[in-house]
Coordinates of C-alpha atoms in Angstrom, one line a residue:
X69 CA 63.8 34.1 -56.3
X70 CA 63.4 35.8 -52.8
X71 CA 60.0 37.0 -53.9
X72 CA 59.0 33.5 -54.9
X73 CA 60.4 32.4 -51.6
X74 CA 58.4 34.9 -49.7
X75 CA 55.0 33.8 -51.4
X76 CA 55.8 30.2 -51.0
X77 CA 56.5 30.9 -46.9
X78 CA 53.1 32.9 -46.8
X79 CA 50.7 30.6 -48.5
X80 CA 52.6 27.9 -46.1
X81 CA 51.6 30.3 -43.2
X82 CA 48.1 30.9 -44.4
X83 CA 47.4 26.9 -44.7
X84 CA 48.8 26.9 -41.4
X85 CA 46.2 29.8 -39.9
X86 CA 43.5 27.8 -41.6
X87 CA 44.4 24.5 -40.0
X88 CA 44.6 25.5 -37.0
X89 CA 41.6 26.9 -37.5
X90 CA 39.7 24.1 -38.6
X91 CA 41.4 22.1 -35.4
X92 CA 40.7 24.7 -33.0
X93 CA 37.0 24.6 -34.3
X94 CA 36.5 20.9 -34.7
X95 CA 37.9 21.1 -30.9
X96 CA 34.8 23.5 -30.3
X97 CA 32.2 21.0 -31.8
X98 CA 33.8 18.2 -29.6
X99 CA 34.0 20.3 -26.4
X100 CA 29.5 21.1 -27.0
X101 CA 28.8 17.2 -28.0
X102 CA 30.4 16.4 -24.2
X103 CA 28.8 18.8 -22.4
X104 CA 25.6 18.5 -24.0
X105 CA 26.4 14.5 -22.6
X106 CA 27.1 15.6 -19.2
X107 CA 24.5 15.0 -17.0
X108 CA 22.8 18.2 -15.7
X109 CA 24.4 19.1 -12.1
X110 CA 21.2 19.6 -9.9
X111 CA 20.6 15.8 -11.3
X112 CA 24.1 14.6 -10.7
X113 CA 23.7 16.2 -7.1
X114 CA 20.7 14.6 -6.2
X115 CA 21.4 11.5 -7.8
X116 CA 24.0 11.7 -4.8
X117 CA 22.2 13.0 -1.9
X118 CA 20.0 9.5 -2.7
X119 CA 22.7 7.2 -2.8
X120 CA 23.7 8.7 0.4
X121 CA 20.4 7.7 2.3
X122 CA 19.6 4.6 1.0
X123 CA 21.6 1.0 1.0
X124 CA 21.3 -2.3 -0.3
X125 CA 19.5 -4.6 1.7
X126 CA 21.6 -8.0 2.6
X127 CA 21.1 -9.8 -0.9
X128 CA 20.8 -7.0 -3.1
X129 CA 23.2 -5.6 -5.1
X130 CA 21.2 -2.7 -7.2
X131 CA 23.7 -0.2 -5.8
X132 CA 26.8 -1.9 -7.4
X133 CA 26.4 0.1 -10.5
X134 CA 26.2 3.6 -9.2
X135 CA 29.8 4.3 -9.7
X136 CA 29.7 8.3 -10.0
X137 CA 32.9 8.2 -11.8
X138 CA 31.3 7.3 -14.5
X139 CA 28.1 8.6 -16.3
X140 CA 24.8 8.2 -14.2
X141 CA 22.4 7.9 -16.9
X142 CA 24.6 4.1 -17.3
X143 CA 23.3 3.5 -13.2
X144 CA 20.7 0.6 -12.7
X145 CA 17.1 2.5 -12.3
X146 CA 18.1 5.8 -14.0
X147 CA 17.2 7.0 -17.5
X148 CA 18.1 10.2 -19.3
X149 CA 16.6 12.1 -21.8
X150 CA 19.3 14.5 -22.9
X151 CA 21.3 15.6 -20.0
X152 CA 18.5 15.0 -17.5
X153 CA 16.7 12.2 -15.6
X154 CA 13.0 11.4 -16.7
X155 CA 12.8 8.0 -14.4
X156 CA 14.0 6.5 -11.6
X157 CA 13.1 2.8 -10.3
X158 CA 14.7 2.4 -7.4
X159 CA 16.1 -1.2 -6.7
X160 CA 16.2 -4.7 -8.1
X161 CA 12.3 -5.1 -9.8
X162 CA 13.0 -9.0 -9.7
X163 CA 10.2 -10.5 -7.7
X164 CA 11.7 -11.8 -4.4
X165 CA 14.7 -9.4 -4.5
X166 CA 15.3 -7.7 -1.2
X167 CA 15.0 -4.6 -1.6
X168 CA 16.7 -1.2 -0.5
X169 CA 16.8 0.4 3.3
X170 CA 16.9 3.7 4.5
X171 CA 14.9 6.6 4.0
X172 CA 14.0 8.7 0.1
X173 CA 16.3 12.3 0.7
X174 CA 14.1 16.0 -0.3
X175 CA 16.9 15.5 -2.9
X176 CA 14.6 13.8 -4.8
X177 CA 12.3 16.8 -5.6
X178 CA 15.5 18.1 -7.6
X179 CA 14.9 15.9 -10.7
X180 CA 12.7 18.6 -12.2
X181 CA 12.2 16.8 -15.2
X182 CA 11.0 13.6 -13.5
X183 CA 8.2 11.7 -15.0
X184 CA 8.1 8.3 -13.1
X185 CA 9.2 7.6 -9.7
X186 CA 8.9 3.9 -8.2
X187 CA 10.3 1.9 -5.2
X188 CA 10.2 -1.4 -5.2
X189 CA 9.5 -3.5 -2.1
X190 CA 11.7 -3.4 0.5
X191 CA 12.5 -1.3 4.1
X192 CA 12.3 2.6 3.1
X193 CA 11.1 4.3 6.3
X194 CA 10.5 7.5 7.2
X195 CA 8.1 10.1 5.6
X196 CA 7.4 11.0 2.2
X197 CA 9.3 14.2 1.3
X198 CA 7.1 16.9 1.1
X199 CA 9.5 17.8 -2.3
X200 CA 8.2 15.1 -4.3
X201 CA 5.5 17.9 -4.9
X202 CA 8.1 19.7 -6.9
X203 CA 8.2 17.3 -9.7
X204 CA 5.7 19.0 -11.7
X205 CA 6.6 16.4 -14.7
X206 CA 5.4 12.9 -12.3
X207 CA 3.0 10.8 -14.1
X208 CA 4.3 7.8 -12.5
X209 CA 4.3 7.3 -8.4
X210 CA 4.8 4.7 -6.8
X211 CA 6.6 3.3 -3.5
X212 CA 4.4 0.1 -1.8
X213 CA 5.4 -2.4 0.6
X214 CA 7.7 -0.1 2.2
X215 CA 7.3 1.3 5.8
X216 CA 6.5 4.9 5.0
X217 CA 5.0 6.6 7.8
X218 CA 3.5 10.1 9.1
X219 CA 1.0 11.7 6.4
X220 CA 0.2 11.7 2.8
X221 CA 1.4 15.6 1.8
X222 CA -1.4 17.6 0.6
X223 CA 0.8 19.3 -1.7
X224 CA 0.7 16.3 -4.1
X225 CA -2.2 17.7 -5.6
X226 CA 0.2 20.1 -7.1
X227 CA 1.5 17.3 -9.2
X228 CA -1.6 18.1 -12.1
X229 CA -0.1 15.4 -14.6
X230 CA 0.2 12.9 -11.9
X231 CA -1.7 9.3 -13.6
X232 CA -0.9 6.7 -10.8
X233 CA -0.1 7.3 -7.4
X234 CA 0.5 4.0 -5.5
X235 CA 1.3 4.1 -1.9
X236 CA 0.1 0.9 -0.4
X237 CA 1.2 -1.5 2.1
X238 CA 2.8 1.1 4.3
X239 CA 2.3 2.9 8.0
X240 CA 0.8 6.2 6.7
X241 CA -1.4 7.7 8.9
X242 CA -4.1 10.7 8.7
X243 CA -7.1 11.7 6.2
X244 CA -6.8 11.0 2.8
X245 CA -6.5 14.6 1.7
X246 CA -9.3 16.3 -0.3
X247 CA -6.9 18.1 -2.2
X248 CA -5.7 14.3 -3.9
X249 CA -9.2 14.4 -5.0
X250 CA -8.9 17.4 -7.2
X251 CA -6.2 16.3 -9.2
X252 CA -7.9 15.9 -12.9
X253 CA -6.2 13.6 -14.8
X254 CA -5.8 11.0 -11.9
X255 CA -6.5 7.3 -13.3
X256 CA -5.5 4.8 -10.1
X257 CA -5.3 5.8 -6.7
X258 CA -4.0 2.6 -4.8
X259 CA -3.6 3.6 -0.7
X260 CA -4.6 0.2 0.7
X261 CA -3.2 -1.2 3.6
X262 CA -1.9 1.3 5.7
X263 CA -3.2 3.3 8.9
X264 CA -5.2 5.8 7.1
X265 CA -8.3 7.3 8.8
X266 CA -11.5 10.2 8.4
X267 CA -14.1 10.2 5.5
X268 CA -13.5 9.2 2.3
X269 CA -13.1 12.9 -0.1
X270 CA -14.6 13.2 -3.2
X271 CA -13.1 12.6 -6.4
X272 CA -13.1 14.7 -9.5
X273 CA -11.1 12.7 -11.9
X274 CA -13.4 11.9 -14.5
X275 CA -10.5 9.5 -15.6
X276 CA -10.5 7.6 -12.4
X277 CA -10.3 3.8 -13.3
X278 CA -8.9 2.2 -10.1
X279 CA -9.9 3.0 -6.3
X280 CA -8.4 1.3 -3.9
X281 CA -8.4 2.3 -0.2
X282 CA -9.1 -1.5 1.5
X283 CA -7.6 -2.1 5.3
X284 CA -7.2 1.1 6.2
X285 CA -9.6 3.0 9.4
X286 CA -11.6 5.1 7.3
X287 CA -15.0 6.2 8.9
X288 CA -18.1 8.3 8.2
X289 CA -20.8 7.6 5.0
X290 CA -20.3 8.8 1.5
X291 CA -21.1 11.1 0.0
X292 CA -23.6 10.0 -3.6
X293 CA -21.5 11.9 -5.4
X294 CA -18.1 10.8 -4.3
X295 CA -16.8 8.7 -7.2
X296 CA -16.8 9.5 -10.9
X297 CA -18.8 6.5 -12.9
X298 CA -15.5 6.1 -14.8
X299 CA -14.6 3.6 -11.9
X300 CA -14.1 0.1 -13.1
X301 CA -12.3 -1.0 -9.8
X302 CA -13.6 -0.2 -6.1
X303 CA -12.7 -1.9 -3.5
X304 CA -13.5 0.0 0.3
X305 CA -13.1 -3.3 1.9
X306 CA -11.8 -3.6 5.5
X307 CA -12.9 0.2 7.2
X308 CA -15.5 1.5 9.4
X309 CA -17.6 3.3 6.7
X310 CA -21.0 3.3 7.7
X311 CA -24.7 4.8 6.1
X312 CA -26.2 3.6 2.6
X313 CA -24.6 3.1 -0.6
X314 CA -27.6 2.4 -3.1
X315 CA -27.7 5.6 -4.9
X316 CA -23.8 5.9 -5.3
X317 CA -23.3 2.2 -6.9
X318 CA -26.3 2.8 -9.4
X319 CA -24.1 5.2 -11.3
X320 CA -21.2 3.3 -11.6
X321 CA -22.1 1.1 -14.2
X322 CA -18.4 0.6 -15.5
X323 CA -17.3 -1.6 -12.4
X324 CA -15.6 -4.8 -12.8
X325 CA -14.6 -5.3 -9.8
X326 CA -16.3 -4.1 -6.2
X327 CA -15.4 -4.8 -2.6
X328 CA -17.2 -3.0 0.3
X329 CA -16.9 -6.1 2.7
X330 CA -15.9 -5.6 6.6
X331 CA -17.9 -1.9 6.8
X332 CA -20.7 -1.0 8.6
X333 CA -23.0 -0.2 5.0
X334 CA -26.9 0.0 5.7
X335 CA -29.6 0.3 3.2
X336 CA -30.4 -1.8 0.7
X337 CA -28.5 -3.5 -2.5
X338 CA -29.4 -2.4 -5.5
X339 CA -30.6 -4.9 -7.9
X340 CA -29.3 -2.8 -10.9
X341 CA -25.7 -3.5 -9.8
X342 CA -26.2 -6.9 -10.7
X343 CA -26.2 -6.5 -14.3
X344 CA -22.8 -4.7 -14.2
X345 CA -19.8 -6.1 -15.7
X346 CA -18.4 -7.2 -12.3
X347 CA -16.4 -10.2 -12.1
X348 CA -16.2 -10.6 -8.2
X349 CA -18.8 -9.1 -6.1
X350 CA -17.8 -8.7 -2.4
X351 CA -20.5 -7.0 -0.1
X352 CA -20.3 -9.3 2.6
X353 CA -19.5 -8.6 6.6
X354 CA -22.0 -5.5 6.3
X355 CA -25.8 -4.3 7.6
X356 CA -27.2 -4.4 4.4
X357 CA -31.3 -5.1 4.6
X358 CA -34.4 -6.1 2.8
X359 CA -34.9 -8.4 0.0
X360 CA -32.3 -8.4 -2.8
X361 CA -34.3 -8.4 -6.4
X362 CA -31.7 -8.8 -9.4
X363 CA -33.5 -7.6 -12.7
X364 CA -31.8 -10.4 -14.8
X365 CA -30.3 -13.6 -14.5
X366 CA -26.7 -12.4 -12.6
X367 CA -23.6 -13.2 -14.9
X368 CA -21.6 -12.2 -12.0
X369 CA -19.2 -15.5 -11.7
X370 CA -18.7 -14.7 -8.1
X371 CA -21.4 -13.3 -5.7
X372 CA -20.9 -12.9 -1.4
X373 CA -23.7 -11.7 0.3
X374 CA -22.9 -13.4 3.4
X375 CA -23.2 -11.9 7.0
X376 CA -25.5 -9.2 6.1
X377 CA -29.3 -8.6 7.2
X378 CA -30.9 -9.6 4.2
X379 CA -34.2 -11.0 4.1
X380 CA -37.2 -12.2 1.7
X381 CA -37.2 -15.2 -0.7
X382 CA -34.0 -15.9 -2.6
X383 CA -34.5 -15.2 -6.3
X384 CA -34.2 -17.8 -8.7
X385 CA -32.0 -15.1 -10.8
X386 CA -28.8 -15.8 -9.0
X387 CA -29.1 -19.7 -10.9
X388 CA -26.1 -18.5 -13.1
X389 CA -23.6 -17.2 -10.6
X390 CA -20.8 -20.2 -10.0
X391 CA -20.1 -19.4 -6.2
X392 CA -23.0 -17.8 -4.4
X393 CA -22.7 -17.0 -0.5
X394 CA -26.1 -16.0 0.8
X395 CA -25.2 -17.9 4.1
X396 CA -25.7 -15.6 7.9
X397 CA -28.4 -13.6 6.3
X398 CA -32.5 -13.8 7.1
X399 CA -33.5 -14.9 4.0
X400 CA -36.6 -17.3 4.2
X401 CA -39.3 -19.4 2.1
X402 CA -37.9 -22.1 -0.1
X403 CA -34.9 -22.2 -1.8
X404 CA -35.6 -21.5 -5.5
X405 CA -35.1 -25.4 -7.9
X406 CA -33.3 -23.7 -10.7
X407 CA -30.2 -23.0 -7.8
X408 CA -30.4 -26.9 -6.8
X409 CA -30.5 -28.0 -10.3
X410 CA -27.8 -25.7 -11.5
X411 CA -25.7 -27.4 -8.5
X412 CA -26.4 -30.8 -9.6
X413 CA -25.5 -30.2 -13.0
X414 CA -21.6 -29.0 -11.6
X415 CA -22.7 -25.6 -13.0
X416 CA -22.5 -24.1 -9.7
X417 CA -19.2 -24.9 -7.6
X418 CA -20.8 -22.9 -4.2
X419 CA -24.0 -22.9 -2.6
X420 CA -23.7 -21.8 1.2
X421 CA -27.2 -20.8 2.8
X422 CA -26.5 -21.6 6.5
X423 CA -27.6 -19.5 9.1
X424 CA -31.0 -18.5 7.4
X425 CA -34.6 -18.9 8.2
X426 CA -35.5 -21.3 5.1
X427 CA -38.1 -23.6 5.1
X428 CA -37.6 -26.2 2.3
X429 CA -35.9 -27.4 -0.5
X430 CA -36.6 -29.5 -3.8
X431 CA -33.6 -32.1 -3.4
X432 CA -33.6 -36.2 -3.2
X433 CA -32.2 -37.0 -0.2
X434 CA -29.6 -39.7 -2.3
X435 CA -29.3 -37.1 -4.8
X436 CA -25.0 -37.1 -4.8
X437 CA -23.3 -33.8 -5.3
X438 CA -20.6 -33.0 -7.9
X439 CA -17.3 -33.4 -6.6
X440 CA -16.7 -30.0 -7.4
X441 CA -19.5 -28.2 -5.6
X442 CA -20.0 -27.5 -2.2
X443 CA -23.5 -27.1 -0.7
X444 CA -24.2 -25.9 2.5
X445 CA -27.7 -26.2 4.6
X446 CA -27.0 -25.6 8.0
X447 CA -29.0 -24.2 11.0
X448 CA -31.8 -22.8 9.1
X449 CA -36.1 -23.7 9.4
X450 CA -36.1 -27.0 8.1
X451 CA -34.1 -30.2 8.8
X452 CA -31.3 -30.9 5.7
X453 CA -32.6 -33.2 3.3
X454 CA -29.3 -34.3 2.9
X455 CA -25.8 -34.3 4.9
X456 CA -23.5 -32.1 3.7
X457 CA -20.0 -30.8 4.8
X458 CA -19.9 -27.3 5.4
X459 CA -17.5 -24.6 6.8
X460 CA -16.3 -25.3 10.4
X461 CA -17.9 -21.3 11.3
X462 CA -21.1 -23.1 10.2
X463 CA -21.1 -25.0 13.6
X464 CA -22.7 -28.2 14.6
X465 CA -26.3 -27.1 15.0
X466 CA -28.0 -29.0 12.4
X467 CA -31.3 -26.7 12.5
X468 CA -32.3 -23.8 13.8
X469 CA -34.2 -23.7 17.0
X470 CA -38.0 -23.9 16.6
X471 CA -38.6 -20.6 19.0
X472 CA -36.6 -18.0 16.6
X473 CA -38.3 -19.5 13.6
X474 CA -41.8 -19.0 15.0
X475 CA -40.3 -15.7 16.1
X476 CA -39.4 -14.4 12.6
X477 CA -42.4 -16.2 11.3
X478 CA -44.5 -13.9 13.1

């Protein structure tokens, strides 16, 4: 019987061992599935350094949820993969929310694993950290409508997976640097509207969609080879670039869209860059010269011209645009009947010519235009067949006087 006894007591013991075992190792299992949770603690830290330096603006409550109590990957504008962050949107993306204020902490270049960085609008001042470089991971940066200031950091051209960089509507001031321009896989590079100034560098993206550096003080020509003909969006609009740009738009034959207005471009248009796939051509405000000789009929649905140096007969190929400004140029001869009979037929919505040297045009004088077209005749070599109402810049010069056009006649 005490033999029996004994076994009894040491199986009991053994089942004990082995349960205790089991709860010690199921304890174990728990223990790694939270810690593999926990968010990593150079994340967690920075995550905190951020807070710190930026606040809700009056109206916003995007900061309400950053409770670091709790787990940070739950915080508005934060997302984990694992136990790290991959992206960060910082603030309320609603349109019309307020926004944050402060400044972005060198914290930021912490969150090694970071793939997408964005700001939305609102009053983050200050400079850009120069630790954002750090993130070797960024495809995704962007921080507009802020009031960044100082320069763009060369070092961002470390960032070799970086796809969009967007840093307009700021104060940033200084060259755009070259080294931006080396960055392969680049796709859009959006910098307009802020304070920047020097040449424009060269760009080897060969994946480059989207250029836009408009209202900035950029100066000097460039260079033909500048831009990749991956472009489908330039705009340049609003500098003080100067020098010809014929043999650089001829091999971009992917634009959709093309702004140059408000520079100080010489030389002459290209007709081959009308039979690009643009939707809205803007070359206007410029000292662009000679005759302008489309190859086709234009399918461009907007076309300005306007304030330019321009000069010859105007060719019956621009019949097909909807809004054509020619107007402040020196174009002369007559104005071609396919244009006024596009115009009568509502197929054309704009027709401004003013502030030319033309001598005649094919209309009735009780011919009535569509309500829904606008024709404008003023001040050029020939009295308007008909009254028209033009723009208020047009002035209330009905011709032009008979000395300049015997002047440019000759």
């Amino acid at each position: 019987m005490a033999v029996t006894g004994f076994r009894e007591k040491a199986q009991s013991f053994h089942i004990l061992i082995l349960l205790l075992a089991l709860s010690t190792s199921l304890q174990c299992s728990l223990l790694i599935v939270s810690v593999d949770a926990i968010l990593d603690p150079l994340d967690f830290l920075a995550l905190q350094s951020i807070r710190k330096s930026l606040d809700d603006m009056p109206g916003s409550n995007f900061f309400s949820s950053w409770d670091f109590t709790s787990d940070p990957c739950n915080f508005a504008g934060v997302y984990c993969d694992s136990d790290r962050v991959i992206a960060l949107n910082l603030g309320d993306p609603r349109a019309g929310s307020p926004g944050l204020i402060g400044r972005l902490d060198p914290a930021i270049g912490k969150l090694s694993a970071l793939a997408e960085l964005s700001v939305v609008p609102g009053r983050i001042m200050g400079s850009l950290p120069e630790s954002v470089s750090q993130l070797k991971d960024l495809r995704f940066l962007a921080i507009s409508r802020n009031f960044l200031t100082g320069t763009i950091p060369q070092s961002l051209s470390e960032l070799s997976n970086l796809r969009t960089l967007d840093l307009s509507y700021n104060q940033l001031t200084g060259p755009v640097p070259p080294s931006i321009g080396s960055i392969t896989g680049l796709s859009n590079l959006i910098l307009c509207h802020n304070r920047l100034s020097g040449p424009v560098p060269p760009f080897g993206s060969q994946l480059l969609t989207r250029l836009d550096l408009s209202h900035n003080h950029l100066n000097d020509s460039i260079q033909p080879l500048s831009f990749p003909p991956s472009l489908q969006y330039l705009s340049l609009s609003w500098n003080r670039l100067v020098g010809p740009v014929d043999t650089i738009l001829t091999r971009l034959d992917q634009l959709n869209y093309l702004d140059l207005s408000a520079n100080g471009f010489t030389g002459p248009i290209p007709g081959r860059i009308f039979g690009f796939p643009i939707g809205n051509l803007q070359l206007q405000r410029n000292a662009f010269a000679g005759p302008v000789q489309p190859t086709d009929q234009v399918a461009i649905p907007t076309v300005d011209l306007s304030y330019n140096r321009l000069s010859g007969q105007i060719s019956p190929m621009f019949s097909t645009v909807q809004n054509l400004y020619l107007n402040n140029n020196r174009f002369s001869g007559e104005v071609p009947g396919s244009l006024v009979d596009r115009l009568l037929a509502a197929g054309m919505e704009t027709l401004y010519l003013q502030h030319n040297y033309l001598t005649g045009i094919e209309i009735n004088p009780t011919a009535e235009i569509p309500v829904s077209s606008s024709l404008c005749l003023q001040y050029n070599c020939m009295v308007p067949p008909l009254q028209t109402p033009c723009p208020l810049k047009a002035g209330n010069q009905k011709t032009r006087p008979t000395a300049q056009c015997n002047e440019w006649r000759g």
